[in-house]
């Protein structure tokens, strides 16, 4: 299972997320390289984050990517990789000169974020009020039209979403942090599979 996300893969047709399809983004290419080294049949399906996460966390033999590594996920997933790295970024409109360098600077701002994403949860847990939407591209539209003051997303998303939507590229105001992303395989999967995937990932 994978999420429809940014440079990793962004699909402008929000109705076509079902089924196994051919994807040629950075993380999918890396995952294919790893899986092709292991004697296993596989398919890659693209769904929304909640569906992808639920299936991968509940079903042995399933995996999800790109997935950030957190302590509370270690008992659920075997992490294969890393596949790539990206940054959590706070964007403002290109014309804005507002300085943002801390969580305190976000207080009182109208902030838009992607529903249930790690960066949204991170900010919310630290007292930042984030207006969450189910599709991140809608946040860029709201930012461009002035309905929000800042958009919190990943650097791999902003450029591709802006290009495909025809909106001006927003201004990177603050890089919150840099994170690695992995292929997470359900830990209840066969031990031999988990070991083989771990060994295959070391060759890239």
Short mmCIF file of N, CA and C in Angstrom, two decimals, residues 37-180:
data_model
loop_
_atom_site.label_atom_id
_atom_site.label_comp_id
_atom_site.label_asym_id
_atom_site.label_seq_id
_atom_site.Cartn_x
_atom_site.Cartn_y
_atom_site.Cartn_z
N UNK A 37 14.42 -8.27 -5.46
CA UNK A 37 15.53 -9.09 -4.99
C UNK A 37 15.07 -10.27 -4.13
N UNK A 38 13.77 -10.27 -3.82
CA UNK A 38 13.20 -11.28 -2.93
C UNK A 38 12.21 -12.14 -3.73
N UNK A 39 12.18 -13.42 -3.45
CA UNK A 39 11.29 -14.35 -4.15
C UNK A 39 9.88 -14.21 -3.58
N UNK A 40 9.17 -13.18 -4.05
CA UNK A 40 7.82 -12.93 -3.54
C UNK A 40 7.00 -12.24 -4.62
N UNK A 41 5.74 -12.65 -4.75
CA UNK A 41 4.82 -11.95 -5.65
C UNK A 41 4.26 -10.74 -4.91
N UNK A 42 4.13 -9.63 -5.61
CA UNK A 42 3.63 -8.44 -4.95
C UNK A 42 2.87 -7.55 -5.94
N UNK A 43 2.04 -6.69 -5.41
CA UNK A 43 1.42 -5.61 -6.19
C UNK A 43 1.45 -4.37 -5.31
N UNK A 44 1.46 -3.22 -5.96
CA UNK A 44 1.48 -1.95 -5.24
C UNK A 44 0.17 -1.24 -5.53
N UNK A 45 -0.58 -0.94 -4.49
CA UNK A 45 -1.86 -0.27 -4.63
C UNK A 45 -1.81 1.10 -3.97
N UNK A 46 -2.41 2.08 -4.60
CA UNK A 46 -2.42 3.43 -4.06
C UNK A 46 -3.78 3.75 -3.48
N UNK A 47 -3.80 4.14 -2.21
CA UNK A 47 -5.02 4.51 -1.51
C UNK A 47 -4.74 5.75 -0.66
N UNK A 48 -5.76 6.27 -0.03
CA UNK A 48 -5.57 7.35 0.91
C UNK A 48 -4.81 6.81 2.13
N UNK A 49 -4.24 7.73 2.89
CA UNK A 49 -3.44 7.32 4.05
C UNK A 49 -4.22 6.46 5.04
N UNK A 50 -5.42 6.83 5.47
CA UNK A 50 -6.13 6.00 6.46
C UNK A 50 -6.35 4.57 5.99
N UNK A 51 -6.75 4.39 4.74
CA UNK A 51 -6.98 3.04 4.22
C UNK A 51 -5.66 2.26 4.13
N UNK A 52 -4.64 2.89 3.59
CA UNK A 52 -3.34 2.22 3.45
C UNK A 52 -2.80 1.80 4.81
N UNK A 53 -2.86 2.71 5.77
CA UNK A 53 -2.31 2.42 7.10
C UNK A 53 -3.09 1.30 7.78
N UNK A 54 -4.40 1.35 7.70
CA UNK A 54 -5.22 0.32 8.36
C UNK A 54 -4.92 -1.06 7.80
N UNK A 55 -4.86 -1.18 6.49
CA UNK A 55 -4.61 -2.49 5.89
C UNK A 55 -3.21 -3.01 6.24
N UNK A 56 -2.23 -2.13 6.14
CA UNK A 56 -0.86 -2.57 6.40
C UNK A 56 -0.65 -2.93 7.86
N UNK A 57 -1.29 -2.23 8.76
CA UNK A 57 -1.10 -2.49 10.18
C UNK A 57 -1.87 -3.70 10.68
N UNK A 58 -2.92 -4.08 9.95
CA UNK A 58 -3.78 -5.17 10.41
C UNK A 58 -3.54 -6.49 9.69
N UNK A 59 -2.87 -6.47 8.52
CA UNK A 59 -2.79 -7.68 7.71
C UNK A 59 -1.34 -8.12 7.50
N UNK A 60 -0.97 -9.33 7.99
CA UNK A 60 0.36 -9.86 7.72
C UNK A 60 0.60 -9.96 6.22
N UNK A 61 1.81 -9.68 5.78
CA UNK A 61 2.13 -9.73 4.37
C UNK A 61 1.91 -8.41 3.66
N UNK A 62 1.34 -7.45 4.35
CA UNK A 62 1.10 -6.12 3.78
C UNK A 62 2.17 -5.15 4.27
N UNK A 63 2.39 -4.13 3.46
CA UNK A 63 3.32 -3.07 3.84
C UNK A 63 2.78 -1.73 3.39
N UNK A 64 3.43 -0.65 3.85
CA UNK A 64 3.03 0.70 3.49
C UNK A 64 4.26 1.57 3.32
N UNK A 65 4.20 2.48 2.35
CA UNK A 65 5.27 3.45 2.17
C UNK A 65 4.70 4.67 1.47
N UNK A 66 5.38 5.84 1.58
CA UNK A 66 6.51 6.12 2.45
C UNK A 66 6.04 6.34 3.89
N UNK A 67 6.75 5.77 4.83
CA UNK A 67 6.34 5.79 6.24
C UNK A 67 7.48 6.32 7.10
N UNK A 68 7.18 7.31 7.93
CA UNK A 68 8.18 7.81 8.87
C UNK A 68 8.32 6.83 10.03
N UNK A 69 9.50 6.78 10.59
CA UNK A 69 9.78 5.84 11.67
C UNK A 69 9.57 6.51 13.02
N UNK A 70 8.69 5.93 13.85
CA UNK A 70 8.41 6.44 15.18
C UNK A 70 8.43 5.28 16.17
N UNK A 71 8.79 5.57 17.42
CA UNK A 71 8.86 4.54 18.45
C UNK A 71 7.54 3.79 18.60
N UNK A 72 6.41 4.51 18.48
CA UNK A 72 5.13 3.86 18.69
C UNK A 72 4.71 2.96 17.53
N UNK A 73 5.50 2.94 16.46
CA UNK A 73 5.21 2.06 15.32
C UNK A 73 6.12 0.83 15.28
N UNK A 74 7.12 0.81 16.14
CA UNK A 74 8.11 -0.26 16.10
C UNK A 74 7.50 -1.63 16.37
N UNK A 75 6.44 -1.69 17.16
CA UNK A 75 5.81 -2.99 17.47
C UNK A 75 4.88 -3.45 16.36
N UNK A 76 4.57 -2.56 15.42
CA UNK A 76 3.63 -2.88 14.34
C UNK A 76 4.34 -3.19 13.03
N UNK A 77 5.43 -2.46 12.74
CA UNK A 77 6.08 -2.57 11.44
C UNK A 77 7.57 -2.90 11.57
N UNK A 78 8.03 -3.66 10.59
CA UNK A 78 9.46 -3.83 10.35
C UNK A 78 9.83 -2.77 9.32
N UNK A 79 10.80 -1.93 9.65
CA UNK A 79 11.13 -0.80 8.77
C UNK A 79 12.26 -1.19 7.82
N UNK A 80 11.98 -1.06 6.53
CA UNK A 80 12.92 -1.41 5.48
C UNK A 80 13.37 -0.11 4.79
N UNK A 81 14.66 0.11 4.76
CA UNK A 81 15.16 1.34 4.14
C UNK A 81 16.25 1.99 4.97
N UNK A 82 16.35 3.33 4.91
CA UNK A 82 15.37 4.29 4.38
C UNK A 82 15.31 4.33 2.85
N UNK A 83 14.16 4.79 2.36
CA UNK A 83 13.93 4.93 0.93
C UNK A 83 14.34 6.31 0.42
N UNK A 84 14.12 7.32 1.24
CA UNK A 84 14.41 8.70 0.85
C UNK A 84 14.29 9.56 2.10
N UNK A 85 14.53 10.85 1.93
CA UNK A 85 14.30 11.78 3.02
C UNK A 85 13.56 13.00 2.51
N UNK A 86 12.80 13.61 3.39
CA UNK A 86 12.13 14.85 3.02
C UNK A 86 12.05 15.78 4.21
N UNK A 87 11.61 16.98 3.95
CA UNK A 87 11.54 18.00 4.99
C UNK A 87 10.10 18.39 5.29
N UNK A 88 9.85 18.67 6.56
CA UNK A 88 8.60 19.28 6.96
C UNK A 88 8.78 20.79 6.80
N UNK A 89 7.93 21.42 6.02
CA UNK A 89 8.11 22.84 5.70
C UNK A 89 6.83 23.62 5.95
N UNK A 90 7.00 24.83 6.48
CA UNK A 90 5.90 25.78 6.58
C UNK A 90 6.02 26.74 5.41
N UNK A 91 4.98 26.78 4.57
CA UNK A 91 4.96 27.66 3.41
C UNK A 91 3.98 28.82 3.62
N UNK A 92 4.34 29.96 3.07
CA UNK A 92 3.44 31.10 3.01
C UNK A 92 3.28 31.51 1.55
N UNK A 93 2.40 32.47 1.28
CA UNK A 93 2.28 32.96 -0.08
C UNK A 93 3.60 33.59 -0.52
N UNK A 94 3.86 33.53 -1.82
CA UNK A 94 5.12 34.04 -2.35
C UNK A 94 5.33 35.51 -2.02
N UNK A 95 4.24 36.25 -1.91
CA UNK A 95 4.32 37.69 -1.66
C UNK A 95 4.51 38.03 -0.19
N UNK A 96 4.41 37.03 0.68
CA UNK A 96 4.49 37.28 2.12
C UNK A 96 5.94 37.43 2.57
N UNK A 97 6.16 38.36 3.49
CA UNK A 97 7.50 38.53 4.08
C UNK A 97 7.48 38.19 5.57
N UNK A 98 6.45 37.47 5.99
CA UNK A 98 6.31 37.12 7.40
C UNK A 98 7.40 36.13 7.81
N UNK A 99 8.08 36.45 8.92
CA UNK A 99 9.16 35.60 9.42
C UNK A 99 8.57 34.52 10.34
N UNK A 100 8.94 33.28 10.08
CA UNK A 100 8.51 32.14 10.90
C UNK A 100 9.74 31.30 11.20
N UNK A 101 10.04 31.12 12.46
CA UNK A 101 11.21 30.33 12.83
C UNK A 101 10.97 29.46 14.06
N UNK A 102 9.72 29.41 14.53
CA UNK A 102 9.41 28.60 15.70
C UNK A 102 7.92 28.31 15.75
N UNK A 103 7.55 27.40 16.64
CA UNK A 103 6.14 27.08 16.83
C UNK A 103 5.38 28.28 17.36
N UNK A 104 6.05 29.11 18.17
CA UNK A 104 5.39 30.29 18.72
C UNK A 104 4.94 31.24 17.60
N UNK A 105 5.72 31.30 16.52
CA UNK A 105 5.37 32.19 15.42
C UNK A 105 4.11 31.75 14.70
N UNK A 106 3.73 30.48 14.85
CA UNK A 106 2.53 29.96 14.19
C UNK A 106 1.27 30.22 15.01
N UNK A 107 1.44 30.57 16.27
CA UNK A 107 0.29 30.82 17.12
C UNK A 107 -0.51 32.01 16.58
N UNK A 108 -1.81 31.83 16.47
CA UNK A 108 -2.66 32.89 15.99
C UNK A 108 -2.77 32.96 14.47
N UNK A 109 -1.97 32.17 13.76
CA UNK A 109 -2.04 32.14 12.31
C UNK A 109 -3.08 31.13 11.84
N UNK A 110 -3.61 31.34 10.67
CA UNK A 110 -4.51 30.36 10.06
C UNK A 110 -3.64 29.37 9.28
N UNK A 111 -3.50 28.17 9.83
CA UNK A 111 -2.58 27.16 9.30
C UNK A 111 -3.38 26.01 8.70
N UNK A 112 -3.02 25.61 7.48
CA UNK A 112 -3.66 24.47 6.83
C UNK A 112 -2.72 23.30 6.74
N UNK A 113 -3.25 22.09 6.92
CA UNK A 113 -2.42 20.89 6.86
C UNK A 113 -3.19 19.69 6.33
N UNK A 114 -2.45 18.64 6.06
CA UNK A 114 -3.02 17.40 5.53
C UNK A 114 -3.53 16.54 6.68
N UNK A 115 -4.73 16.03 6.54
CA UNK A 115 -5.39 15.27 7.60
C UNK A 115 -4.58 14.05 8.03
N UNK A 116 -4.36 13.95 9.34
CA UNK A 116 -3.67 12.81 9.97
C UNK A 116 -2.20 12.66 9.57
N UNK A 117 -1.62 13.65 8.93
CA UNK A 117 -0.20 13.54 8.56
C UNK A 117 0.66 13.75 9.80
N UNK A 118 1.88 13.18 9.81
CA UNK A 118 2.77 13.35 10.96
C UNK A 118 3.04 14.80 11.32
N UNK A 119 3.25 15.66 10.31
CA UNK A 119 3.54 17.05 10.62
C UNK A 119 2.33 17.76 11.22
N UNK A 120 1.14 17.44 10.73
CA UNK A 120 -0.07 18.02 11.30
C UNK A 120 -0.23 17.60 12.74
N UNK A 121 -0.05 16.31 13.01
CA UNK A 121 -0.17 15.81 14.38
C UNK A 121 0.89 16.42 15.28
N UNK A 122 2.09 16.57 14.77
CA UNK A 122 3.20 17.16 15.53
C UNK A 122 2.85 18.57 15.97
N UNK A 123 2.35 19.37 15.05
CA UNK A 123 2.02 20.76 15.36
C UNK A 123 0.82 20.84 16.29
N UNK A 124 -0.19 20.01 16.03
CA UNK A 124 -1.39 20.03 16.86
C UNK A 124 -1.07 19.67 18.31
N UNK A 125 -0.23 18.66 18.48
CA UNK A 125 0.16 18.24 19.83
C UNK A 125 0.91 19.33 20.57
N UNK A 126 1.47 20.28 19.85
CA UNK A 126 2.25 21.37 20.46
C UNK A 126 1.48 22.68 20.47
N UNK A 127 0.17 22.56 20.33
CA UNK A 127 -0.68 23.71 20.53
C UNK A 127 -0.97 24.57 19.33
N UNK A 128 -0.53 24.15 18.14
CA UNK A 128 -0.81 24.91 16.93
C UNK A 128 -2.16 24.45 16.37
N UNK A 129 -3.03 25.39 16.09
CA UNK A 129 -4.34 25.07 15.55
C UNK A 129 -4.23 24.88 14.04
N UNK A 130 -4.39 23.64 13.57
CA UNK A 130 -4.24 23.32 12.14
C UNK A 130 -5.59 22.92 11.57
N UNK A 131 -5.98 23.60 10.51
CA UNK A 131 -7.20 23.25 9.79
C UNK A 131 -6.86 22.12 8.81
N UNK A 132 -7.37 20.91 9.07
CA UNK A 132 -6.98 19.73 8.31
C UNK A 132 -7.93 19.46 7.15
N UNK A 133 -7.34 19.09 6.00
CA UNK A 133 -8.12 18.72 4.82
C UNK A 133 -7.71 17.33 4.34
N UNK A 134 -8.61 16.58 3.70
CA UNK A 134 -8.29 15.22 3.26
C UNK A 134 -7.38 15.15 2.05
N UNK A 135 -7.24 16.27 1.29
CA UNK A 135 -6.35 16.31 0.14
C UNK A 135 -5.46 17.54 0.26
N UNK A 136 -4.14 17.31 0.24
CA UNK A 136 -3.20 18.40 0.50
C UNK A 136 -3.24 19.48 -0.57
N UNK A 137 -3.58 19.11 -1.80
CA UNK A 137 -3.62 20.10 -2.87
C UNK A 137 -4.63 21.21 -2.57
N UNK A 138 -5.67 20.89 -1.81
CA UNK A 138 -6.66 21.90 -1.47
C UNK A 138 -6.09 22.97 -0.55
N UNK A 139 -5.08 22.60 0.23
CA UNK A 139 -4.44 23.59 1.10
C UNK A 139 -3.69 24.64 0.29
N UNK A 140 -3.07 24.24 -0.80
CA UNK A 140 -2.38 25.22 -1.64
C UNK A 140 -3.38 26.19 -2.25
N UNK A 141 -4.53 25.69 -2.65
CA UNK A 141 -5.57 26.56 -3.19
C UNK A 141 -6.02 27.57 -2.14
N UNK A 142 -6.24 27.10 -0.91
CA UNK A 142 -6.67 28.00 0.16
C UNK A 142 -5.58 29.03 0.47
N UNK A 143 -4.32 28.60 0.43
CA UNK A 143 -3.21 29.53 0.69
C UNK A 143 -3.15 30.60 -0.40
N UNK A 144 -3.24 30.17 -1.64
CA UNK A 144 -3.17 31.10 -2.77
C UNK A 144 -4.30 32.12 -2.73
N UNK A 145 -5.49 31.69 -2.33
CA UNK A 145 -6.66 32.57 -2.30
C UNK A 145 -6.77 33.38 -1.01
N UNK A 146 -5.85 33.13 -0.07
CA UNK A 146 -5.82 33.92 1.15
C UNK A 146 -6.70 33.44 2.28
N UNK A 147 -7.21 32.20 2.18
CA UNK A 147 -8.06 31.67 3.24
C UNK A 147 -7.26 31.13 4.42
N UNK A 148 -5.99 30.84 4.20
CA UNK A 148 -5.08 30.48 5.29
C UNK A 148 -3.80 31.29 5.12
N UNK A 149 -3.04 31.42 6.21
CA UNK A 149 -1.80 32.20 6.20
C UNK A 149 -0.57 31.34 5.94
N UNK A 150 -0.69 30.05 6.27
CA UNK A 150 0.46 29.15 6.12
C UNK A 150 -0.03 27.75 5.79
N UNK A 151 0.81 27.02 5.09
CA UNK A 151 0.53 25.64 4.68
C UNK A 151 1.68 24.78 5.17
N UNK A 152 1.38 23.76 5.97
CA UNK A 152 2.42 22.86 6.47
C UNK A 152 2.37 21.57 5.68
N UNK A 153 3.47 21.26 5.02
CA UNK A 153 3.50 20.08 4.17
C UNK A 153 4.95 19.64 3.99
N UNK A 154 5.17 18.76 3.04
CA UNK A 154 6.50 18.24 2.78
C UNK A 154 7.09 18.92 1.54
N UNK A 155 8.37 19.15 1.56
CA UNK A 155 9.02 19.83 0.43
C UNK A 155 8.81 19.09 -0.88
N UNK A 156 8.68 17.77 -0.83
CA UNK A 156 8.48 17.00 -2.05
C UNK A 156 7.09 17.22 -2.64
N UNK A 157 6.17 17.74 -1.84
CA UNK A 157 4.81 17.97 -2.31
C UNK A 157 4.64 19.32 -2.97
N UNK A 158 5.20 20.35 -2.35
CA UNK A 158 4.83 21.71 -2.71
C UNK A 158 5.06 22.02 -4.19
N UNK A 159 6.23 21.68 -4.70
CA UNK A 159 6.54 22.03 -6.08
C UNK A 159 5.66 21.28 -7.06
N UNK A 160 5.48 19.97 -6.85
CA UNK A 160 4.69 19.18 -7.80
C UNK A 160 3.22 19.57 -7.75
N UNK A 161 2.69 19.85 -6.56
CA UNK A 161 1.29 20.26 -6.45
C UNK A 161 1.09 21.61 -7.11
N UNK A 162 2.00 22.56 -6.86
CA UNK A 162 1.88 23.89 -7.46
C UNK A 162 1.95 23.82 -8.98
N UNK A 163 2.86 23.00 -9.49
CA UNK A 163 3.02 22.88 -10.93
C UNK A 163 1.77 22.30 -11.58
N UNK A 164 1.25 21.22 -11.00
CA UNK A 164 0.10 20.56 -11.60
C UNK A 164 -1.19 21.36 -11.42
N UNK A 165 -1.27 22.14 -10.34
CA UNK A 165 -2.48 22.93 -10.11
C UNK A 165 -2.44 24.27 -10.83
N UNK A 166 -1.25 24.67 -11.30
CA UNK A 166 -1.13 25.94 -11.99
C UNK A 166 -1.07 27.14 -11.06
N UNK A 167 -0.74 26.89 -9.78
CA UNK A 167 -0.62 27.98 -8.82
C UNK A 167 0.85 28.38 -8.68
N UNK A 168 1.11 29.63 -8.25
CA UNK A 168 2.50 30.04 -8.03
C UNK A 168 3.12 29.24 -6.88
N UNK A 169 4.41 29.00 -6.98
CA UNK A 169 5.12 28.27 -5.93
C UNK A 169 5.13 29.10 -4.66
N UNK A 170 4.66 28.52 -3.53
CA UNK A 170 4.67 29.28 -2.27
C UNK A 170 6.09 29.45 -1.74
N UNK A 171 6.22 30.34 -0.78
CA UNK A 171 7.53 30.63 -0.20
C UNK A 171 7.81 29.71 0.97
N UNK A 172 8.98 29.09 0.98
CA UNK A 172 9.41 28.27 2.11
C UNK A 172 9.82 29.20 3.25
N UNK A 173 9.00 29.21 4.32
CA UNK A 173 9.25 30.14 5.43
C UNK A 173 10.04 29.51 6.56
N UNK A 174 9.85 28.20 6.77
CA UNK A 174 10.54 27.55 7.89
C UNK A 174 10.59 26.04 7.66
N UNK A 175 11.79 25.47 7.72
CA UNK A 175 11.96 24.02 7.67
C UNK A 175 11.90 23.51 9.11
N UNK A 176 10.84 22.80 9.43
CA UNK A 176 10.63 22.33 10.80
C UNK A 176 11.63 21.23 11.14
N UNK A 177 11.78 20.24 10.24
CA UNK A 177 12.74 19.15 10.46
C UNK A 177 12.89 18.33 9.19
N UNK A 178 13.94 17.52 9.15
CA UNK A 178 14.18 16.60 8.05
C UNK A 178 13.98 15.18 8.56
N UNK A 179 13.25 14.36 7.80
CA UNK A 179 12.93 13.00 8.23
C UNK A 179 13.23 11.99 7.14
N UNK A 180 13.55 10.77 7.53
CA UNK A 180 13.70 9.65 6.60
C UNK A 180 12.36 8.94 6.46
#
